[in-house]
Coordinates of C-alpha atoms in Angstrom, one line a residue:
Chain Y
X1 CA 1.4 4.1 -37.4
X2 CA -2.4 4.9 -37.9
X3 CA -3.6 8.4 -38.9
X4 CA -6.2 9.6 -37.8
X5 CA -8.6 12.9 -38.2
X6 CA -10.1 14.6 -35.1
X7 CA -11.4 18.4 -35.4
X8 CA -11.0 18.3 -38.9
X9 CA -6.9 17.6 -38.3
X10 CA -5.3 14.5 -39.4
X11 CA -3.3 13.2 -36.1
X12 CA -1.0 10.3 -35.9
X13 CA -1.8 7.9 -32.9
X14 CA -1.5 4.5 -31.5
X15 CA -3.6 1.3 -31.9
X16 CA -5.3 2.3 -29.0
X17 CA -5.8 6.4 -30.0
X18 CA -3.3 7.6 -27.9
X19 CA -1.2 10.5 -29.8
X20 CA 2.6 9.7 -30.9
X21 CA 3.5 12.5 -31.7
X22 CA 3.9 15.7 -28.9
X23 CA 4.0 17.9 -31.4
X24 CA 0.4 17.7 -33.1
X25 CA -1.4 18.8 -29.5
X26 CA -2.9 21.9 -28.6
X27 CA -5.2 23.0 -26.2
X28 CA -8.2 23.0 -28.7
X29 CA -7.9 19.5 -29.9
X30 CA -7.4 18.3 -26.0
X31 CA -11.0 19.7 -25.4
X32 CA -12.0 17.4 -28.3
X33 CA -10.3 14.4 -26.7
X34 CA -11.7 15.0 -23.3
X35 CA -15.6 14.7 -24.9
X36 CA -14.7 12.0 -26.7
X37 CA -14.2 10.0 -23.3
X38 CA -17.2 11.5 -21.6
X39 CA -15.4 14.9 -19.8
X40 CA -17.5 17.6 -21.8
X41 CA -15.8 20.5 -19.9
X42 CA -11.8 21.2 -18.7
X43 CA -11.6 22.6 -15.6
X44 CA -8.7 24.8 -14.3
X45 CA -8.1 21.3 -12.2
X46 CA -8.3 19.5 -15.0
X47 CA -5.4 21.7 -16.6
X48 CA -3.4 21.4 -14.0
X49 CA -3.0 17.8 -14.6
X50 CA -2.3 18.0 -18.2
X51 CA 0.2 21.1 -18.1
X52 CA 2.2 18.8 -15.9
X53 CA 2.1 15.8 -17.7
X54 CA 3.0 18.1 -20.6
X55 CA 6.0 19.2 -18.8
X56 CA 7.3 16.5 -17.0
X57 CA 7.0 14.6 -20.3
X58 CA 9.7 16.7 -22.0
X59 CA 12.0 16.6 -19.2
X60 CA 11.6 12.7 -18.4
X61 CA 10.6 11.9 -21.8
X62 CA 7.7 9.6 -20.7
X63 CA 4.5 9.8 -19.5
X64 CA 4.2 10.1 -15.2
X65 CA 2.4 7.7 -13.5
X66 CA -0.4 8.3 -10.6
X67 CA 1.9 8.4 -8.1
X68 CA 4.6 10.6 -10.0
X69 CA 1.6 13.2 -10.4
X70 CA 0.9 13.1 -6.6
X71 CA 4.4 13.1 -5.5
X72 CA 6.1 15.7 -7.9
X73 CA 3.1 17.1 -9.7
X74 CA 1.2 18.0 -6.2
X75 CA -2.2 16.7 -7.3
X76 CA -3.7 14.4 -5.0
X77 CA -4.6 10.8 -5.9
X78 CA -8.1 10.9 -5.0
X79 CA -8.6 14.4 -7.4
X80 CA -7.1 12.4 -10.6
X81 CA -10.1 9.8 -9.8
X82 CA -13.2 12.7 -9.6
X83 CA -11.5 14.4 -12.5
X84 CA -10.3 11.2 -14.8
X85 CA -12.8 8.9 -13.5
X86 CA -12.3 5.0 -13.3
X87 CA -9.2 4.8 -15.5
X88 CA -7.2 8.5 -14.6
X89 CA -3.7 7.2 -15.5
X90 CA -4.9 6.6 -19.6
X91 CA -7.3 9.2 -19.4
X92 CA -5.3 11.8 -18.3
X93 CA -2.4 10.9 -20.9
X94 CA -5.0 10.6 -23.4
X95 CA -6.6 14.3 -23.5
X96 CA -2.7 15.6 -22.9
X97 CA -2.1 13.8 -26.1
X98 CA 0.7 11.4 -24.5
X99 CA 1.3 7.5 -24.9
X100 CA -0.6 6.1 -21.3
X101 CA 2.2 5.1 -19.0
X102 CA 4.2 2.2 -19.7
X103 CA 2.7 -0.3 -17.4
X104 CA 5.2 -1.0 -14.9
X105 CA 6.4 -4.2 -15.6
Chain C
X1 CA 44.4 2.8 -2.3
X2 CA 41.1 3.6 -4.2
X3 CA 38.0 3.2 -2.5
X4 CA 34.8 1.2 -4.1
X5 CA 32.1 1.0 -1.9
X6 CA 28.9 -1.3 -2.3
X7 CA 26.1 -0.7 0.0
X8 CA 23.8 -3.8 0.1
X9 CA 25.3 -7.0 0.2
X10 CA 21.9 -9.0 -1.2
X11 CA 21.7 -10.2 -4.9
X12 CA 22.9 -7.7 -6.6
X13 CA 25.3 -6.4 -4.2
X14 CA 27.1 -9.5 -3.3
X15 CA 27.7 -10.3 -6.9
X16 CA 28.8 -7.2 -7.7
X17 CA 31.4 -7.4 -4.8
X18 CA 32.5 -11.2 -6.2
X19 CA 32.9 -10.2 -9.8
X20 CA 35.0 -6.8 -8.9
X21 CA 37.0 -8.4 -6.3
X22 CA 38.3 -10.8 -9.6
X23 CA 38.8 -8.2 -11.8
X24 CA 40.0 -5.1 -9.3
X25 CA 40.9 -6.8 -6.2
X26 CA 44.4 -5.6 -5.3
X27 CA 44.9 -2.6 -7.1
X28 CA 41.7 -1.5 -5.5
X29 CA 40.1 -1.4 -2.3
X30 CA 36.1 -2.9 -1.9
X31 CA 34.1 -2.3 0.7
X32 CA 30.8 -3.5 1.3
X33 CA 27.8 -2.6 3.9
X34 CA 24.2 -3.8 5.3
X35 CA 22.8 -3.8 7.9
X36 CA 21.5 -7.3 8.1
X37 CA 23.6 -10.2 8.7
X38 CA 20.6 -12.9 7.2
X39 CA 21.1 -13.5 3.6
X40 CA 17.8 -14.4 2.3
X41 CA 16.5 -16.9 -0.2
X42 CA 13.7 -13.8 -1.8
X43 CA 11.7 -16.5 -3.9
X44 CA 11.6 -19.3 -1.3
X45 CA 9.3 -16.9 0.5
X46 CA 6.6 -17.5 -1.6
X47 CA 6.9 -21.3 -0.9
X48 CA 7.2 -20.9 2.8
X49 CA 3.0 -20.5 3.2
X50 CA 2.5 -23.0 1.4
X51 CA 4.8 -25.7 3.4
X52 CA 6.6 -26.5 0.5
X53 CA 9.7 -25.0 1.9
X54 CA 10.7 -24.5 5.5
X55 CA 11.5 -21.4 7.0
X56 CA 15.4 -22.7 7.4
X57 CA 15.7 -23.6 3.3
X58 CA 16.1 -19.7 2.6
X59 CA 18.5 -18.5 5.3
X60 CA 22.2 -18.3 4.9
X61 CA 24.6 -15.7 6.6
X62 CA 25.4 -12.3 3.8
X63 CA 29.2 -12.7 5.0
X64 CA 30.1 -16.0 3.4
X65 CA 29.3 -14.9 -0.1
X66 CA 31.3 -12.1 0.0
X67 CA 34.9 -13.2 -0.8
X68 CA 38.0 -12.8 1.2
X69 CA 39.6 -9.6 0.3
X70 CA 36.5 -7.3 0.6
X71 CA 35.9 -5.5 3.6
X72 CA 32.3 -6.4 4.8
X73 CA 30.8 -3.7 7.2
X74 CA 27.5 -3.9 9.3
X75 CA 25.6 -1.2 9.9
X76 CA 22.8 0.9 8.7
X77 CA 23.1 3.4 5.9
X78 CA 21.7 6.7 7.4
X79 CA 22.8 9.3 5.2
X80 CA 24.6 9.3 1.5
X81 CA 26.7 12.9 1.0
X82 CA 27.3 12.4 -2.6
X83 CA 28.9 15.6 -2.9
X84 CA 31.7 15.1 -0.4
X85 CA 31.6 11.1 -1.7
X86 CA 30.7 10.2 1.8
X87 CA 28.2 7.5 3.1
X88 CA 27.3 7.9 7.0
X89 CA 26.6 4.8 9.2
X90 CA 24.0 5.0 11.9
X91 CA 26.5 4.6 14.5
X92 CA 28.4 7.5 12.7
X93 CA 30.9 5.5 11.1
X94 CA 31.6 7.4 8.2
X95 CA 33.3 5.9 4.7
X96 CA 34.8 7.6 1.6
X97 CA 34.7 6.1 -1.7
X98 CA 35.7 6.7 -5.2
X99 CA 33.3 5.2 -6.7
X100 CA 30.0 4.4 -4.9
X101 CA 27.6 1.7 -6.1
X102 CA 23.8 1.3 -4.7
X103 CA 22.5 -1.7 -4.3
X104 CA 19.9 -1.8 -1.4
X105 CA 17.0 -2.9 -3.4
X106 CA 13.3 -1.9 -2.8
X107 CA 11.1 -2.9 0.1
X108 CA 7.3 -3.8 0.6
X109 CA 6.6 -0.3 3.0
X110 CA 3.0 -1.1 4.6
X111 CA 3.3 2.2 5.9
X112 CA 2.3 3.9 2.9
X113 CA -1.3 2.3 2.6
X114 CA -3.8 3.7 5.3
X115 CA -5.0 0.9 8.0
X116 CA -2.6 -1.4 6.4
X117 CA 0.3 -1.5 9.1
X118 CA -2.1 -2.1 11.9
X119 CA -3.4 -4.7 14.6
X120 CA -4.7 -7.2 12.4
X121 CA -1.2 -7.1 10.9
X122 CA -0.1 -10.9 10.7
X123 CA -3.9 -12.0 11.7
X124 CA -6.4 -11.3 8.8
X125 CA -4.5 -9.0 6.6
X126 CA -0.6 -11.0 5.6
X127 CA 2.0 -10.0 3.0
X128 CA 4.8 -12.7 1.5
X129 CA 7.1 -10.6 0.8
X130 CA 9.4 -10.4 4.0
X131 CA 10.8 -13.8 5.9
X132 CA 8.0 -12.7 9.3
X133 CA 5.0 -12.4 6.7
X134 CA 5.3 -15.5 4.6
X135 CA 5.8 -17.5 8.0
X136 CA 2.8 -16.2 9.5
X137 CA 0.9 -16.6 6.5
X138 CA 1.7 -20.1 6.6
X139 CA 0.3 -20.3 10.0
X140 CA -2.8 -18.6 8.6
X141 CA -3.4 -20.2 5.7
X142 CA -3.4 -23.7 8.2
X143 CA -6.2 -22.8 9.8
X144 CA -8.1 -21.4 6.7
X145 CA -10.9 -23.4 5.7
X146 CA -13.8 -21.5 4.2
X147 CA -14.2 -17.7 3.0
X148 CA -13.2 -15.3 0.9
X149 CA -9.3 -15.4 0.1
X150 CA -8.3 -11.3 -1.2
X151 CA -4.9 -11.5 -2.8
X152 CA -3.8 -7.9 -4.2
X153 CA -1.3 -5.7 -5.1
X154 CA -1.5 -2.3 -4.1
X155 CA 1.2 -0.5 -7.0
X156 CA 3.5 -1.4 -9.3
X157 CA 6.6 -1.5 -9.6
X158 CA 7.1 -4.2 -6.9
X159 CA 9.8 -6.9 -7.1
X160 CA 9.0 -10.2 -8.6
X161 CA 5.9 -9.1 -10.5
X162 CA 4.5 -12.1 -11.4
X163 CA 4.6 -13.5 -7.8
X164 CA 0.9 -12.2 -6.4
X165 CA -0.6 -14.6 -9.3
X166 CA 1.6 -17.1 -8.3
X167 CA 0.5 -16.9 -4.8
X168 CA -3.1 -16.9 -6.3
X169 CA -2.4 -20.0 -8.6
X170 CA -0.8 -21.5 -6.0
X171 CA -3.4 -21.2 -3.0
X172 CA -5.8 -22.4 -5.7
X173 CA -3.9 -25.7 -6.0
X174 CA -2.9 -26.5 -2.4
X175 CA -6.9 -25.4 -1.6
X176 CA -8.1 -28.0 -3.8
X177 CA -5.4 -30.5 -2.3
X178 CA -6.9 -29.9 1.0
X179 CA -10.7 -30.4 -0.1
X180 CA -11.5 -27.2 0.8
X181 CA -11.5 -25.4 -2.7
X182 CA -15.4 -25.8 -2.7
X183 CA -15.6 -23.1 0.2
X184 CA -12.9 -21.0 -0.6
X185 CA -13.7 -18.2 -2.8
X186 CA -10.4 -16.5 -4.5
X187 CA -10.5 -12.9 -5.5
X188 CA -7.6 -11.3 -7.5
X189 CA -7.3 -7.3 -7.8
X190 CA -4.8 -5.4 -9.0
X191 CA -4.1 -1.6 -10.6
X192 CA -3.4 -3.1 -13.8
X193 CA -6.5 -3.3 -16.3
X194 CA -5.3 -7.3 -16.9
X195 CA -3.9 -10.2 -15.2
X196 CA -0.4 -9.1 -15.5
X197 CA 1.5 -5.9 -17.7
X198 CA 2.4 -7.1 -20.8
X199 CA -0.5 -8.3 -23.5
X200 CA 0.0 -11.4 -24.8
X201 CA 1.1 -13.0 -20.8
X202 CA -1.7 -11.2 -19.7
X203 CA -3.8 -13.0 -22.0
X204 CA -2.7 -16.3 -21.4
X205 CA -2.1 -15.8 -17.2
X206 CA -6.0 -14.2 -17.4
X207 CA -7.5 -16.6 -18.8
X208 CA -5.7 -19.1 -16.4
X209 CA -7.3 -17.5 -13.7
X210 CA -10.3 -18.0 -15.4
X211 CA -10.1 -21.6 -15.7
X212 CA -9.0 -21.8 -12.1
X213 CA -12.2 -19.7 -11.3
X214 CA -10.5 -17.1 -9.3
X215 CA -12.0 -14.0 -9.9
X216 CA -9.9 -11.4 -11.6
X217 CA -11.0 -7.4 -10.1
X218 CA -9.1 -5.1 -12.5
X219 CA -8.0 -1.1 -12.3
X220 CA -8.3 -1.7 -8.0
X221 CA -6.1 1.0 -7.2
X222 CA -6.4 0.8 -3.7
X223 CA -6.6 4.1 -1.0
X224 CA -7.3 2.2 2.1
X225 CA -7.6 -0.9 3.8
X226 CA -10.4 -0.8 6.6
X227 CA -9.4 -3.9 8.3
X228 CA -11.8 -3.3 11.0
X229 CA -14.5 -4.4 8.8
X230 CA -12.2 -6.3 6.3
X231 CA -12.3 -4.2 3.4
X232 CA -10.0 -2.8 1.0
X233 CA -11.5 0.5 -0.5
X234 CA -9.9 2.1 -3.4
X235 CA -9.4 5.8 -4.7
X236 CA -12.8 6.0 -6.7
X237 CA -14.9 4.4 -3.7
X238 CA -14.9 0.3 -4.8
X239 CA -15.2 -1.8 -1.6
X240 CA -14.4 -5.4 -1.7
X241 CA -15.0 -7.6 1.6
X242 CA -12.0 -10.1 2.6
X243 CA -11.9 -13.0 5.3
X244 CA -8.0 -13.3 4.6
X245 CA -6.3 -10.6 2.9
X246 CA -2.5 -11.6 1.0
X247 CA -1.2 -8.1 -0.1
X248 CA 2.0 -6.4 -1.7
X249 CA 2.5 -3.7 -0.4
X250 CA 3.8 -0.3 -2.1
X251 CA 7.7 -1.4 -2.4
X252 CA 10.1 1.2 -2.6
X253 CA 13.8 2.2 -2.3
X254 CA 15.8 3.6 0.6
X255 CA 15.3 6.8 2.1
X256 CA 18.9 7.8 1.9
X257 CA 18.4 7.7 -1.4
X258 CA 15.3 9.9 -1.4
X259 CA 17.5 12.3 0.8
X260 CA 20.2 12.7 -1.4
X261 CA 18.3 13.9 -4.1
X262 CA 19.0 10.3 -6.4
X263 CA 15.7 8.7 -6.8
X264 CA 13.0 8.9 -8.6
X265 CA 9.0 9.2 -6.9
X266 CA 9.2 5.8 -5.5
X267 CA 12.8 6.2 -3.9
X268 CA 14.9 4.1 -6.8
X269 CA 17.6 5.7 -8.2
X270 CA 17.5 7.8 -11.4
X271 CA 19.8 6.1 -13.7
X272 CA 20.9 5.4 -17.7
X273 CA 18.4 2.3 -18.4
X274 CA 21.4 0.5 -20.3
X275 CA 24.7 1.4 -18.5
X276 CA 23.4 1.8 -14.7
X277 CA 25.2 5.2 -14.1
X278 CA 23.3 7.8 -12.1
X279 CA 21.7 10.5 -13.9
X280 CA 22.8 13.1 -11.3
X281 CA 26.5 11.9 -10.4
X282 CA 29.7 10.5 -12.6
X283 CA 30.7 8.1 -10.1
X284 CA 27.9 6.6 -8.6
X285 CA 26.1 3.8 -10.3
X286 CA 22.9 1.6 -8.9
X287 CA 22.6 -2.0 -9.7
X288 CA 19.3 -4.4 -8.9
X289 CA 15.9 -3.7 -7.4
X290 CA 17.6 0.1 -6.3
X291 CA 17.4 1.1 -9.9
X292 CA 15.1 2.6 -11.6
X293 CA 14.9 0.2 -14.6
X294 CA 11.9 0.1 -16.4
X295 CA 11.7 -3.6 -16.3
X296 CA 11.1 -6.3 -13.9
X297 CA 12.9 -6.5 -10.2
X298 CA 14.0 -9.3 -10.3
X299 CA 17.0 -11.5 -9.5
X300 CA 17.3 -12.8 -12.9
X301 CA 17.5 -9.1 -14.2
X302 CA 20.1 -8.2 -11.7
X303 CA 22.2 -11.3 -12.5
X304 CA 21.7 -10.9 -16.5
X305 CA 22.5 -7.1 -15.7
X306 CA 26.0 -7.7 -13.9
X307 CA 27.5 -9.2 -17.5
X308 CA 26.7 -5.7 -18.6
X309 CA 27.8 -3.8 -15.2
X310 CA 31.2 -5.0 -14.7
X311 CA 32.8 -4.7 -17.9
X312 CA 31.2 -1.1 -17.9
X313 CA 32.3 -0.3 -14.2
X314 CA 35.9 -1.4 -14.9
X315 CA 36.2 0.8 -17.6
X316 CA 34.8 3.6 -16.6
X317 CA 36.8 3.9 -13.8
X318 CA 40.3 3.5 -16.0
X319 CA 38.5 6.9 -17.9
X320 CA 37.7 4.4 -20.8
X321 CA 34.3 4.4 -22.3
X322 CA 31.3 1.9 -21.3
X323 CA 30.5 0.0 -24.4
X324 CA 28.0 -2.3 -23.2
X325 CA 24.3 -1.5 -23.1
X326 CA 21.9 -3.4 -21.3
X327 CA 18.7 -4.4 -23.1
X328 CA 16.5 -5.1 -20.1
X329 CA 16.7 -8.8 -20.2
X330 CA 14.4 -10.6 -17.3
X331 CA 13.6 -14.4 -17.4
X332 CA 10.8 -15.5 -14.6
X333 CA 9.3 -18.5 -13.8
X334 CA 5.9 -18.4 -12.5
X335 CA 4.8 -21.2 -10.1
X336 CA 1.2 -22.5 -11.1
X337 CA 0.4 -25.2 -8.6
X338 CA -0.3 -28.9 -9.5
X339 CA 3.3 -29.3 -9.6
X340 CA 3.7 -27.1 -13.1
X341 CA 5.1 -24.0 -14.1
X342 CA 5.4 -21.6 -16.9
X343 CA 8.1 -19.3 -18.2
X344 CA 8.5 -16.1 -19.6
X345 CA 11.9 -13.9 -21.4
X346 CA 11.2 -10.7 -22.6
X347 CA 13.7 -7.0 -22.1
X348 CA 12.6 -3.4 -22.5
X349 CA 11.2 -4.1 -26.1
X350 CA 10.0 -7.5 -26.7
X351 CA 7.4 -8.5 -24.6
X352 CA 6.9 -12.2 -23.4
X353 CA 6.1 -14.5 -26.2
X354 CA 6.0 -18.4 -26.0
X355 CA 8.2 -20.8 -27.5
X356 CA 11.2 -22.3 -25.9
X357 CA 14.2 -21.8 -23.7
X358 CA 16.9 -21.7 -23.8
X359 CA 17.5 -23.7 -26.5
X360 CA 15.4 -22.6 -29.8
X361 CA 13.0 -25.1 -31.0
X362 CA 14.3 -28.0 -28.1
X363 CA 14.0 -25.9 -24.4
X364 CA 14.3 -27.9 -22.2
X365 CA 11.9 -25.2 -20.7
X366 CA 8.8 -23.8 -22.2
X367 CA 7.8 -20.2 -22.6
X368 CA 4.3 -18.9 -21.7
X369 CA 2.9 -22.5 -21.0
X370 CA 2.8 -24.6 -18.2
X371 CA 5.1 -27.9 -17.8
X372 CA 6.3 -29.8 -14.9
X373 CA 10.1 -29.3 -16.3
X374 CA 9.2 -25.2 -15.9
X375 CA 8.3 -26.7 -12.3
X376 CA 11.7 -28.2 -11.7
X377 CA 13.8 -26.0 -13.2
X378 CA 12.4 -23.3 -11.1
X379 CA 13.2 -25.3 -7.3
X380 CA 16.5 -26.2 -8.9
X381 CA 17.2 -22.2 -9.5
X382 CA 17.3 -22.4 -5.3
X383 CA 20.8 -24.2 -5.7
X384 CA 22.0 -22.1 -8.4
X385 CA 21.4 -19.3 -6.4
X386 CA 23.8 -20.0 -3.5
X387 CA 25.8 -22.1 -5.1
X388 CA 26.8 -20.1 -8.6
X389 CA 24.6 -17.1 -9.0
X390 CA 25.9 -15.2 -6.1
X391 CA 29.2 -16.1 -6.1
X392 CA 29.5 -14.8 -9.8
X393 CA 30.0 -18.4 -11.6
X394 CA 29.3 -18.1 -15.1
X395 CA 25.3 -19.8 -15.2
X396 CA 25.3 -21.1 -19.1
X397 CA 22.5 -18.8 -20.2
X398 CA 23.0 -15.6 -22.6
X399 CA 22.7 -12.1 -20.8
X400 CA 21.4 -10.8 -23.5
X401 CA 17.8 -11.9 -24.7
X402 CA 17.9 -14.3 -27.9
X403 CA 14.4 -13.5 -30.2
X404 CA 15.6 -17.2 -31.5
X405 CA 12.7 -19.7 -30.3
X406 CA 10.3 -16.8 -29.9
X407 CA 6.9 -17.3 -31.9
X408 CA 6.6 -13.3 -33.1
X409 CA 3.6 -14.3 -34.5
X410 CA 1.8 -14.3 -31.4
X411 CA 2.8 -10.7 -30.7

């Protein structure tokens, strides 16, 4: 599993950046993840995303889709696209340092 | 006597009914429900547009596969008490069980896309995914000569995954047979950021589509359909114009479910991936497309699933533990026109990768590449189906998937 360093901290993460391990996230280094893919500031919105994908992650023990964020999480669709734009599902998962969803298969 | 009660008798239901009856029949009591008496043929539907089969080729009756000796009910589920083990017909029939087992599958719900469950329902905007669409498709697609063709899929999961490309392979090829490829323009767009979910398939059905010129749209995740002025607009404002529009629409499980507190966002039951027992209640289990399994709905899955199923259901209910664990096993082929086909075996941790099948290093059948054998073997499955499949004959393939004739290489 690649290491990698990001805020001066050595983080574990996939070949596509995503974090492996829950453990090694806090708030600070999700601030650094969002600028790295363009979202220079997290709003309370943007929190509300990632506390429940935080949460519903260690009850389910995977990462919530769109739709699973809608339904159970209560944020609308259309919000995850102005506040993730173009690709919500792995940006979201991405700054709450989770694997993206599994792609339904 | 103790009660077992099935409700769906489709795939996964009606062999579930065969295979108990065999091993529990007598010194238990089955019951089975729907509320449809029309057994269909699901993958002949995406055949029937085409003309390649006839509406009459995928219709048998759901009683004659369910063996003598199990009690077959009509009627439609309306509400599951599962504290009081107690299932609720419409007509207010009401039936006890034991030991309940969920098989109603998931359903293409136009309802939940905006504009999509309209008037032009059946005219310009078609699904192939219910007996009515795929016949009025074909009566669309007949009278389709020039424009642009839209095929899409709205959100996974839907059952049979891989059939959208197929219908967009397969349109491609009966098109050109036609001579009127030239003014056709196909257009495919999906959720997914690829062709299809896993990598390597991806790669090779991609650049397929490429070949074929039909024009992938990627990460589509569709909000509306205006079908007014034949658009399909998604969440983050993309519009893309249609002449003919072939959509999936969002598939999902019953609402009893739903109102019994069992399913997950998308109405499929919460269960253990590998043993099919609810997460929420020791003596309910759900089997097929009702599950929430994360891997393909498919009839193959459910079939390959039931080896694992039975032996687990029989001893559970003796109070002995379930020793079998599913690993997620689906085998699909996927229809590519021109009279080919191509193949692909993968479970929850392997993803597909070619080679052959299911013989290592012989096939007959070939995975991840196209062959006209893939082609045959895949009309021939029609027979199997009534004829083995859902009576619960043993079909000579391995339940559980073989990594023998894989290339892991390619991975």
């Amino acid at each position: 599993m690649p290491v990698t360093t990001i805020a001066d901290r050595e983080i574990h993460v996939d070949d596509d950046g995503f974090l492996t391990e829950f453990e090694e996230w806090d708030e600070d280094l999700a601030r650094t993840l969002a600028t790295n893919i363009g979202i220079p500031d997290l709003t309370d919105d943007h929190w509300k995303v990632i506390t429940f994908l935080r949460s519903d992650f260690q009850q389910q023990g995977e990462t919530a889709t769109l739709r699973r964020v809608s339904t159970i999480g209560g944020i609308p669709t259309k919000s995850l696209f102005q506040l993730f734009p173009k690709k919500p599902a792995r940006k979201m998962s991405y700054v709450a340092g989770l694997q993206k969803p599994k792609g339904c298969i | 006597m103790k009660r077992i009660l099935i409700l769906g008798a489709g795939t996964a239901g009606t062999m579930a009914a065969n295979k108990l009856h065999k091993k529990l029949g007598g010194t238990w009591d089955i019951t089975i429900v729907d509320q449809d008496e029309i057994h269909y043929y699901q993958p002949g539907f995406l055949f029937i547009p085409f003309g390649s089969y006839r509406p009459e080729d995928v219709i048998r009756t759901k009683r004659e596969f369910v063996p003598k000796g199990v009690n077959y009910v009509s009627g439609n589920i309306a509400t599951l008490d599962p504290e009081s083990n107690k299932v609720t017909l419409a007509d207010g029939t009401e039936l006890g069980y034991e030991y309940l087992i969920i098989a109603t599958g998931t359903h293409p719900t136009p309802s939940e896309t905006p504009g999509l469950d309209g008037p032009e329902y059946g005219k310009t905007v078609h699904d192939f995914y219910t007996f009515e669409g795929s016949v009025a498709l074909r009566d669309a697609l007949a009278k389709f000569e020039s424009g642009r063709l839209v095929v899409n899929l709205i959100e996974m999961p839907i059952k049979c995954p891989v059939a959208p490309l197929e219908f967009a392979l397969l349109a491609e090829s009966h098109f050109t047979k036609l001579g009127t490829r030239d003014n056709i323009e196909i257009v495919y767009v999906t959720p997914l950021d690829a062709a299809f979910t896993q990598p390597v398939a991806a790669k090779h059905l991609g650049s397929m589509l490429g070949d074929r010129m039909i024009v992938l749209e990627p990460d589509f995740y569709l909000e509306r359909i205006d079908a007014e002025n034949k658009k399909l607009v998604s969440y983050d404002e993309r519009e893309i114009d249609y002449d003919l529009l072939v959509t999936v629409p969002i598939n999902m499980g019953a609402d009893f479910v739903h109102e019994a507190g069992l399913g997950d966002e998308m109405r499929h039951v919460n269960v253990d991936h590998h043993n099919f027992l609810s997460k929420d209640h020791d003596n309910i289990f759900a089997i097929g497309d009702a599950a929430n399994l994360p891997t393909s709905k498919a009839g193959s899955v459910a079939h390959f699933a039931m080896d694992v199923f039975v032996p687990n259901f029989v001893n559970h209910v003796k109070g002995l533990p379930m020793e079998e664990e599913f690993d997620g096993h689906s085998n699909c082929y996927i229809e590519t026109g021109y009279n080919k086909a191509m193949l692909i075996d993968f479970n929850y941790e392997t993803q597909p990768l070619p080679g052959k099948y299911p013989v290592p290093g012989f096939g007959p059948f070939s995975l991840l590449k196209e062959s006209e054998i893939n082609h045959w073997g895949k009309l021939a499955f029609k027979w199997m189906y009534w004829n083995m499949l859902l009576a619960g004959r043993d079909i000579p393939v391995p339940s559980h998937m073989m990594m023998a004739g894989k290339d892991r290489s390619a991975a």
